Amino acid sequence: MSASQNLRRGEVAIRHLSKSYRLNGTPLPVLRDINLNIRSGETLAIVGASGSGKTTLLRVLAGLEDPDAGEVLIDGKRTRGVGTDRAVIFQEPRLLPWLTVLDNVGFGLETQGLFRGAARERARRYVQLVGLQQFEGAYPRQLSGGMAQRVGIARALAVQPEILLLDEPLGALDAMTKISMQQELARIWRDEDVTTVLVTHDLEEAIYLADRILILPREKGGEPRLIEIGLPRPRDRSAPEFVRHREGLLHLFGLH
Amino acid sequence: MSYEHVNTSLAAGFGLGRAEGHSTAIPAIASRWRALIGFIVARYGLVLGFLAFWQLSSTVGWVNPAVFPPLDVILSALWSGLASGALLDDIAISLQRSGIAFAAAVAIGIPLGLFMGQVRFVEQALDPILQLFRQTSALALYPVFILMLGLGETSKVFVIFWATLFPILLSTIGGVKEVDNKLVEMARTYGAGPLTVFRRVVLPASVPAIFVGLRLSATTALLLLIAAEMIGANKGIGFQVMNAQYNFQIPLMFAAILLLALLGLAANALLVLAQRNLCRWSQPNA
């Protein structure tokens, strides 16, 4: 879509990243010495049991939380706090209820200083991309959960970030909407060449969408593992290789 | 697929007005009239019944018509008061007193509330004294204001200002404090600085709460207006109520009371209208 194809931007390097929270005064380590390279344009899924720190890792990448030690480099540059090179899609759509669908999608463009007319045009394109052109003028309270989340996705894509960070974006949706949204995300990512980090607790979702899966260990002593999903797209959930990946992952979690 | 379905059902909701036009004209008009009458009866039936009962019991003599004159007598007293211009002066001065006080309370209460709601330590430092002031009846303080400011216009306006300030201030603070932090966080990830977050997130999110305060204050303003005008005034609607009672002009007294009720309704209706326009997004049928 953009000129990023030959520049290959959006490369992330995580170096010796550690983070702990304080629980009643005692430090509770969440992330311990994480090292990882995320390739330009790839989709990396992060899975792990609850409490494994996958959301924390995403929030550190987003700049919403500071690490205790270590650093995050984007295209070789150390990040400091939030930045417009990254866009976050949260589990809740987090739409501004007083803005229409179109203005919500244009929100990020406007805060980043785009002129109103140009922002509207681009916002309109992304509203179309997620298939909500009929609802441009609707307010968030008139939308279903799945539609609202599409607006959140369009808002994030509209700023054309180098890195897209998703924190269990489909976790609150019903099973049917979830599958259709997964298909749609796969379609969108085929066209938008953007580095994507997807935190999810849904193993099938991870296999369906990701190039690689990072598995955060449940025990604090364990090592994080990386799995390459080399399946062609669009992926078939019932293909033997797909099923094999799922069984492998379940096995890793001790669920088989 | 599921999304297409949602699409059509929502579109059907939007097109409701048009769908009605398809039915044949005459039954449609008749049923619309029936619906309108049904609505009026359900909504205003009790008020109309109350007024009819008043008129009836006064003319038949169930109550003493010298104390509760029939409605037509009250209305004609109101009309002659308005036509002669005597009541118009009272309305003007009353509106001026409550209007200045209300405007001052808005001008100070909303900005101060927005500031206090954002800055935690200012709010914590000021909250105890605000609670103390708020719980002290403005009417009880009126003699103090008279001592400070004299018996003229200033003390009247000030006592109304004092009483209207707190609902506006406290609702605004509450509105700002209840802004969803997740929305603020979202705005920050899109590069919004503190000023943009305030303008695009905090301020619009507080508007409904601010309106709650404004409507409370408008009611309070009229209440305090009457109290202030009953003490040491020689003009104003509140003065007319007392004065007419002293002179045993009971129809005029009720006319002034009716005027007050109408003023209150008008003020509330104006605020509701403004709120509808400003908060279209939160209306169920916008």
Coordinates of N, CA, C and O in Angstrom, one line a residue, chain B residues 100-216:
Chain B
I100 N -28.3 36.8 36.1 CA -26.9 37.2 36.4 C -26.3 36.2 37.3 O -25.2 35.7 37.1
A101 N -27.0 35.8 38.4 CA -26.5 34.8 39.3 C -26.2 33.5 38.7 O -25.1 32.9 38.9
F102 N -27.1 33.0 37.8 CA -26.9 31.7 37.2 C -25.7 31.8 36.2 O -24.8 30.9 36.2
A103 N -25.6 32.9 35.4 CA -24.5 33.0 34.5 C -23.2 33.1 35.2 O -22.2 32.5 34.8
A104 N -23.2 33.8 36.3 CA -21.9 33.9 37.1 C -21.5 32.5 37.6 O -20.4 32.1 37.6
A105 N -22.5 31.7 38.1 CA -22.3 30.4 38.6 C -21.7 29.5 37.5 O -20.8 28.7 37.7
V106 N -22.3 29.6 36.3 CA -21.8 28.8 35.2 C -20.4 29.2 34.8 O -19.5 28.4 34.6
A107 N -20.2 30.5 34.7 CA -18.9 31.0 34.3 C -17.8 30.7 35.3 O -16.6 30.5 34.9
I108 N -18.1 30.5 36.6 CA -17.1 30.2 37.5 C -17.1 28.7 37.8 O -16.0 28.0 37.9
G109 N -18.3 28.1 37.9 CA -18.4 26.7 38.3 C -17.8 25.7 37.3 O -17.1 24.8 37.7
I110 N -18.1 25.9 36.0 CA -17.7 24.9 35.0 C -16.2 24.9 34.8 O -15.5 23.9 35.0
P111 N -15.5 26.1 34.6 CA -14.0 26.1 34.5 C -13.4 25.6 35.7 O -12.4 24.7 35.7
L112 N -13.8 26.0 36.9 CA -13.2 25.6 38.1 C -13.4 24.1 38.3 O -12.5 23.4 38.7
G113 N -14.6 23.6 38.0 CA -14.8 22.2 38.1 C -14.0 21.3 37.2 O -13.5 20.3 37.6
L114 N -13.8 21.8 36.0 CA -13.0 21.1 35.0 C -11.5 21.0 35.5 O -10.9 20.0 35.4
F115 N -11.1 22.2 36.1 CA -9.7 22.2 36.6 C -9.6 21.3 37.8 O -8.7 20.5 37.9
M116 N -10.5 21.4 38.8 CA -10.4 20.6 40.0 C -10.5 19.1 39.7 O -9.9 18.3 40.4
G117 N -11.4 18.8 38.8 CA -11.5 17.4 38.4 C -10.3 16.7 37.9 O -10.0 15.5 38.0
Q118 N -9.5 17.6 37.2 CA -8.3 17.0 36.5 C -7.1 17.0 37.5 O -6.2 16.1 37.3
V119 N -7.0 17.9 38.4 CA -5.8 18.0 39.3 C -6.2 17.4 40.6 O -6.8 18.1 41.4
R120 N -5.7 16.2 40.9 CA -6.1 15.5 42.0 C -5.8 16.2 43.3 O -6.7 16.4 44.2
F121 N -4.7 16.9 43.5 CA -4.4 17.4 44.8 C -5.2 18.7 45.1 O -5.5 19.0 46.2
V122 N -5.5 19.5 44.0 CA -6.3 20.6 44.2 C -7.7 20.2 44.7 O -8.3 20.8 45.6
E123 N -8.2 19.1 44.0 CA -9.5 18.6 44.4 C -9.6 18.1 45.8 O -10.5 18.4 46.6
Q124 N -8.5 17.4 46.2 CA -8.5 16.9 47.6 C -8.3 18.0 48.6 O -8.9 17.9 49.7
A125 N -7.6 19.0 48.2 CA -7.4 20.1 49.2 C -8.7 20.9 49.4 O -9.0 21.4 50.4
L126 N -9.5 21.1 48.3 CA -10.6 21.9 48.3 C -11.9 21.2 48.7 O -12.9 21.8 49.1
D127 N -11.9 19.9 48.6 CA -13.2 19.1 48.8 C -13.8 19.3 50.1 O -15.0 19.6 50.2
P128 N -13.0 19.2 51.3 CA -13.7 19.4 52.6 C -14.4 20.8 52.7 O -15.6 20.8 53.2
I129 N -13.8 21.8 52.3 CA -14.4 23.1 52.4 C -15.6 23.3 51.5 O -16.6 23.9 51.9
L130 N -15.5 22.7 50.3 CA -16.7 22.7 49.4 C -17.8 22.0 50.1 O -19.0 22.5 50.0
Q131 N -17.6 20.8 50.6 CA -18.6 20.1 51.3 C -19.3 20.9 52.4 O -20.5 20.9 52.6
L132 N -18.4 21.6 53.2 CA -18.9 22.4 54.3 C -19.8 23.5 53.8 O -20.9 23.7 54.3
F133 N -19.4 24.2 52.7 CA -20.1 25.3 52.2 C -21.5 24.8 51.6 O -22.5 25.4 51.7
R134 N -21.3 23.6 50.9 CA -22.5 23.1 50.2 C -23.6 22.7 51.3 O -24.8 22.9 51.0
Q135 N -23.2 22.1 52.4 CA -24.1 21.7 53.4 C -24.7 22.8 54.2 O -25.7 22.6 54.9
T136 N -24.1 24.0 54.1 CA -24.6 25.2 54.8 C -25.7 25.8 53.9 O -25.4 26.2 52.8
S137 N -26.9 25.9 54.4 CA -28.0 26.4 53.6 C -27.7 27.8 53.2 O -27.4 28.7 54.0
A138 N -27.9 28.1 51.9 CA -27.7 29.4 51.4 C -28.7 30.4 52.0 O -28.4 31.6 52.3
L139 N -29.9 29.9 52.4 CA -30.9 30.8 53.0 C -30.4 31.2 54.4 O -30.6 32.4 54.8
A140 N -29.8 30.3 55.1 CA -29.2 30.6 56.4 C -28.1 31.7 56.3 O -27.9 32.5 57.2
L141 N -27.4 31.6 55.2 CA -26.3 32.6 55.0 C -26.8 33.9 54.5 O -26.1 34.9 54.5
Y142 N -28.1 34.0 54.0 CA -28.6 35.2 53.4 C -28.4 36.4 54.4 O -28.0 37.5 53.9
P143 N -28.8 36.3 55.7 CA -28.5 37.4 56.6 C -27.1 37.9 56.6 O -26.8 39.1 56.7
V144 N -26.2 36.9 56.5 CA -24.7 37.2 56.5 C -24.4 38.0 55.2 O -23.7 39.1 55.3
F145 N -25.0 37.6 54.1 CA -24.7 38.3 52.9 C -25.3 39.7 52.9 O -24.7 40.7 52.4
I146 N -26.5 39.9 53.6 CA -27.1 41.2 53.7 C -26.2 42.1 54.5 O -26.0 43.3 54.2
L147 N -25.6 41.5 55.6 CA -24.7 42.3 56.4 C -23.5 42.7 55.6 O -23.0 43.9 55.7
M148 N -23.0 41.8 54.8 CA -21.8 42.1 54.0 C -22.1 43.1 52.9 O -21.3 44.0 52.6
L149 N -23.2 42.9 52.2 CA -23.4 43.5 50.9 C -24.6 44.5 50.9 O -24.9 45.1 49.9
G150 N -25.3 44.6 52.0 CA -26.4 45.5 52.1 C -27.7 44.8 51.6 O -27.6 43.7 51.1
L151 N -28.8 45.5 51.7 CA -30.1 44.9 51.4 C -30.4 45.1 49.9 O -31.5 44.7 49.5
G152 N -29.5 45.6 49.1 CA -29.9 45.9 47.7 C -29.8 44.7 46.8 O -29.9 43.5 47.2
E153 N -29.5 45.0 45.5 CA -29.5 43.9 44.5 C -28.3 42.9 44.7 O -28.5 41.7 44.5
T154 N -27.2 43.5 45.2 CA -26.0 42.6 45.2 C -26.2 41.4 46.1 O -25.8 40.3 45.8
S155 N -26.7 41.6 47.3 CA -26.9 40.5 48.2 C -27.9 39.5 47.6 O -27.7 38.3 47.8
K156 N -28.9 40.0 46.9 CA -29.9 39.0 46.3 C -29.2 38.2 45.3 O -29.4 37.0 45.2
V157 N -28.5 38.9 44.4 CA -27.8 38.1 43.3 C -26.8 37.2 43.9 O -26.7 36.0 43.5
F158 N -26.1 37.6 45.0 CA -25.1 36.8 45.5 C -25.6 35.5 46.2 O -25.0 34.5 46.1
V159 N -26.7 35.7 46.9 CA -27.3 34.5 47.5 C -27.7 33.4 46.5 O -27.5 32.2 46.7
I160 N -28.3 33.9 45.4 CA -28.6 33.0 44.3 C -27.4 32.3 43.7 O -27.3 31.1 43.5
F161 N -26.4 33.2 43.4 CA -25.1 32.7 42.9 C -24.5 31.6 43.8 O -24.1 30.5 43.3
W162 N -24.5 31.9 45.1 CA -23.9 31.0 46.0 C -24.6 29.6 46.0 O -24.0 28.6 45.9
A163 N -26.0 29.7 45.9 CA -26.7 28.4 46.0 C -26.6 27.6 44.6 O -26.7 26.4 44.6
T164 N -26.4 28.4 43.5 CA -26.4 27.7 42.2 C -25.0 27.2 41.9 O -24.8 26.3 41.1
L165 N -24.0 27.8 42.5 CA -22.6 27.4 42.2 C -22.3 26.0 42.5 O -21.7 25.3 41.7
F166 N -22.8 25.5 43.6 CA -22.3 24.2 44.1 C -22.9 23.0 43.2 O -22.1 22.1 42.9
P167 N -24.1 23.0 42.9 CA -24.5 21.9 42.0 C -23.7 21.8 40.7 O -23.3 20.8 40.3
I168 N -23.4 23.0 40.1 CA -22.7 23.0 38.9 C -21.2 22.6 39.1 O -20.7 21.7 38.4
L169 N -20.6 23.1 40.1 CA -19.2 22.8 40.4 C -19.1 21.3 40.7 O -18.2 20.6 40.1
L170 N -19.9 20.8 41.6 CA -19.7 19.4 42.0 C -20.0 18.4 40.9 O -19.4 17.4 40.8
S171 N -21.1 18.7 40.1 CA -21.4 17.8 39.0 C -20.2 17.8 38.0 O -19.9 16.8 37.4
T172 N -19.7 19.0 37.7 CA -18.6 19.1 36.8 C -17.4 18.3 37.2 O -16.8 17.5 36.5
I173 N -17.0 18.5 38.5 CA -15.9 17.7 39.1 C -16.2 16.2 38.9 O -15.3 15.4 38.5
G174 N -17.4 15.8 39.3 CA -17.8 14.4 39.2 C -17.7 13.9 37.8 O -17.2 12.8 37.5
G175 N -18.1 14.7 36.8 CA -18.1 14.3 35.4 C -16.6 14.1 34.9 O -16.3 13.1 34.3
V176 N -15.8 15.0 35.3 CA -14.4 14.9 34.9 C -13.7 13.7 35.5 O -13.0 12.9 34.9
K177 N -14.0 13.5 36.8 CA -13.4 12.3 37.5 C -13.8 11.0 37.0 O -13.1 10.0 37.1
E178 N -15.0 11.0 36.4 CA -15.5 9.7 35.9 C -15.2 9.4 34.5 O -15.7 8.4 33.9
V179 N -14.4 10.2 33.9 CA -14.0 10.0 32.5 C -13.3 8.6 32.4 O -12.4 8.4 33.2
D180 N -13.7 7.8 31.4 CA -13.1 6.5 31.3 C -11.6 6.6 31.0 O -11.2 7.1 29.9
N181 N -10.8 6.1 31.9 CA -9.3 6.2 31.7 C -8.8 5.4 30.5 O -7.8 5.7 29.9
K182 N -9.6 4.4 30.1 CA -9.2 3.6 28.9 C -9.3 4.5 27.7 O -8.5 4.3 26.7
L183 N -10.3 5.4 27.6 CA -10.4 6.3 26.5 C -9.2 7.3 26.5 O -8.6 7.6 25.4
V184 N -8.8 7.7 27.7 CA -7.6 8.6 27.8 C -6.4 7.9 27.3 O -5.6 8.4 26.5
E185 N -6.2 6.6 27.7 CA -5.1 5.8 27.3 C -5.1 5.7 25.7 O -4.0 5.8 25.1
M186 N -6.3 5.4 25.2 CA -6.4 5.2 23.7 C -5.9 6.5 23.0 O -5.1 6.4 22.1
A187 N -6.4 7.6 23.5 CA -6.0 8.9 22.9 C -4.5 9.1 23.0 O -3.9 9.6 22.0
R188 N -3.9 8.7 24.1 CA -2.5 8.9 24.2 C -1.7 8.1 23.2 O -0.7 8.5 22.7
T189 N -2.2 6.9 22.9 CA -1.5 6.1 22.0 C -1.5 6.7 20.6 O -0.7 6.3 19.7
Y190 N -2.5 7.5 20.3 CA -2.5 8.2 19.0 C -1.8 9.6 19.1 O -2.0 10.4 18.2
G191 N -1.0 9.7 20.1 CA -0.1 10.9 20.1 C -0.8 12.2 20.7 O -0.3 13.3 20.5
A192 N -1.9 12.0 21.4 CA -2.6 13.2 21.9 C -1.9 13.6 23.2 O -1.7 12.8 24.1
G193 N -1.6 14.9 23.2 CA -1.0 15.5 24.4 C -2.1 15.8 25.4 O -3.2 15.7 25.1
P194 N -1.6 16.4 26.6 CA -2.6 16.6 27.6 C -3.8 17.6 27.2 O -4.9 17.4 27.5
L195 N -3.4 18.6 26.4 CA -4.4 19.5 25.9 C -5.4 18.9 25.0 O -6.6 19.1 25.1
T196 N -4.9 18.1 24.1 CA -5.8 17.4 23.1 C -6.7 16.4 23.9 O -7.9 16.2 23.6
V197 N -6.1 15.6 24.8 CA -6.9 14.7 25.6 C -8.0 15.4 26.4 O -9.1 15.0 26.4
F198 N -7.7 16.6 26.9 CA -8.7 17.4 27.6 C -9.8 17.8 26.6 O -11.0 17.6 26.9
R199 N -9.4 18.3 25.5 CA -10.4 18.9 24.5 C -11.2 17.8 23.9 O -12.4 18.0 23.7
R200 N -10.6 16.7 23.5 CA -11.3 15.7 22.7 C -11.9 14.6 23.5 O -12.7 13.9 23.0
V201 N -11.4 14.4 24.7 CA -11.9 13.3 25.5 C -12.6 13.7 26.8 O -13.8 13.5 27.0
V202 N -11.8 14.5 27.7 CA -12.4 14.8 29.0 C -13.6 15.7 28.9 O -14.6 15.5 29.5
L203 N -13.4 16.8 28.1 CA -14.5 17.8 28.0 C -15.8 17.2 27.4 O -16.9 17.3 28.1
P204 N -15.8 16.5 26.3 CA -17.1 15.9 25.8 C -17.6 14.9 26.7 O -18.9 14.8 26.9
A205 N -16.8 14.1 27.4 CA -17.3 13.1 28.3 C -17.9 13.7 29.5 O -18.8 13.1 30.1
S206 N -17.6 14.9 29.9 CA -18.2 15.5 31.1 C -19.5 16.3 30.8 O -20.2 16.6 31.7
V207 N -19.8 16.5 29.5 CA -20.9 17.3 29.2 C -22.2 16.8 29.8 O -23.0 17.6 30.4
P208 N -22.5 15.5 29.7 CA -23.8 15.1 30.4 C -23.9 15.4 31.9 O -24.9 15.8 32.4
A209 N -22.8 15.1 32.6 CA -22.7 15.4 34.0 C -22.9 16.9 34.3 O -23.6 17.3 35.2
I210 N -22.3 17.7 33.4 CA -22.4 19.2 33.6 C -23.9 19.6 33.5 O -24.4 20.4 34.2
F211 N -24.6 19.0 32.5 CA -26.0 19.4 32.3 C -26.8 19.0 33.5 O -27.8 19.6 33.8
V212 N -26.5 17.9 34.2 CA -27.2 17.5 35.4 C -27.1 18.6 36.4 O -28.1 19.0 37.0
G213 N -25.9 19.1 36.5 CA -25.6 20.2 37.5 C -26.4 21.5 37.0 O -27.0 22.2 37.9
L214 N -26.4 21.8 35.8 CA -27.1 23.0 35.3 C -28.6 22.9 35.6 O -29.2 23.9 36.0
R215 N -29.2 21.8 35.4 CA -30.6 21.6 35.6 C -31.0 21.8 37.1 O -31.9 22.4 37.5
L216 N -30.1 21.1 37.9 CA -30.3 21.3 39.3 C -30.2 22.7 39.8 O -31.0 23.3 40.5

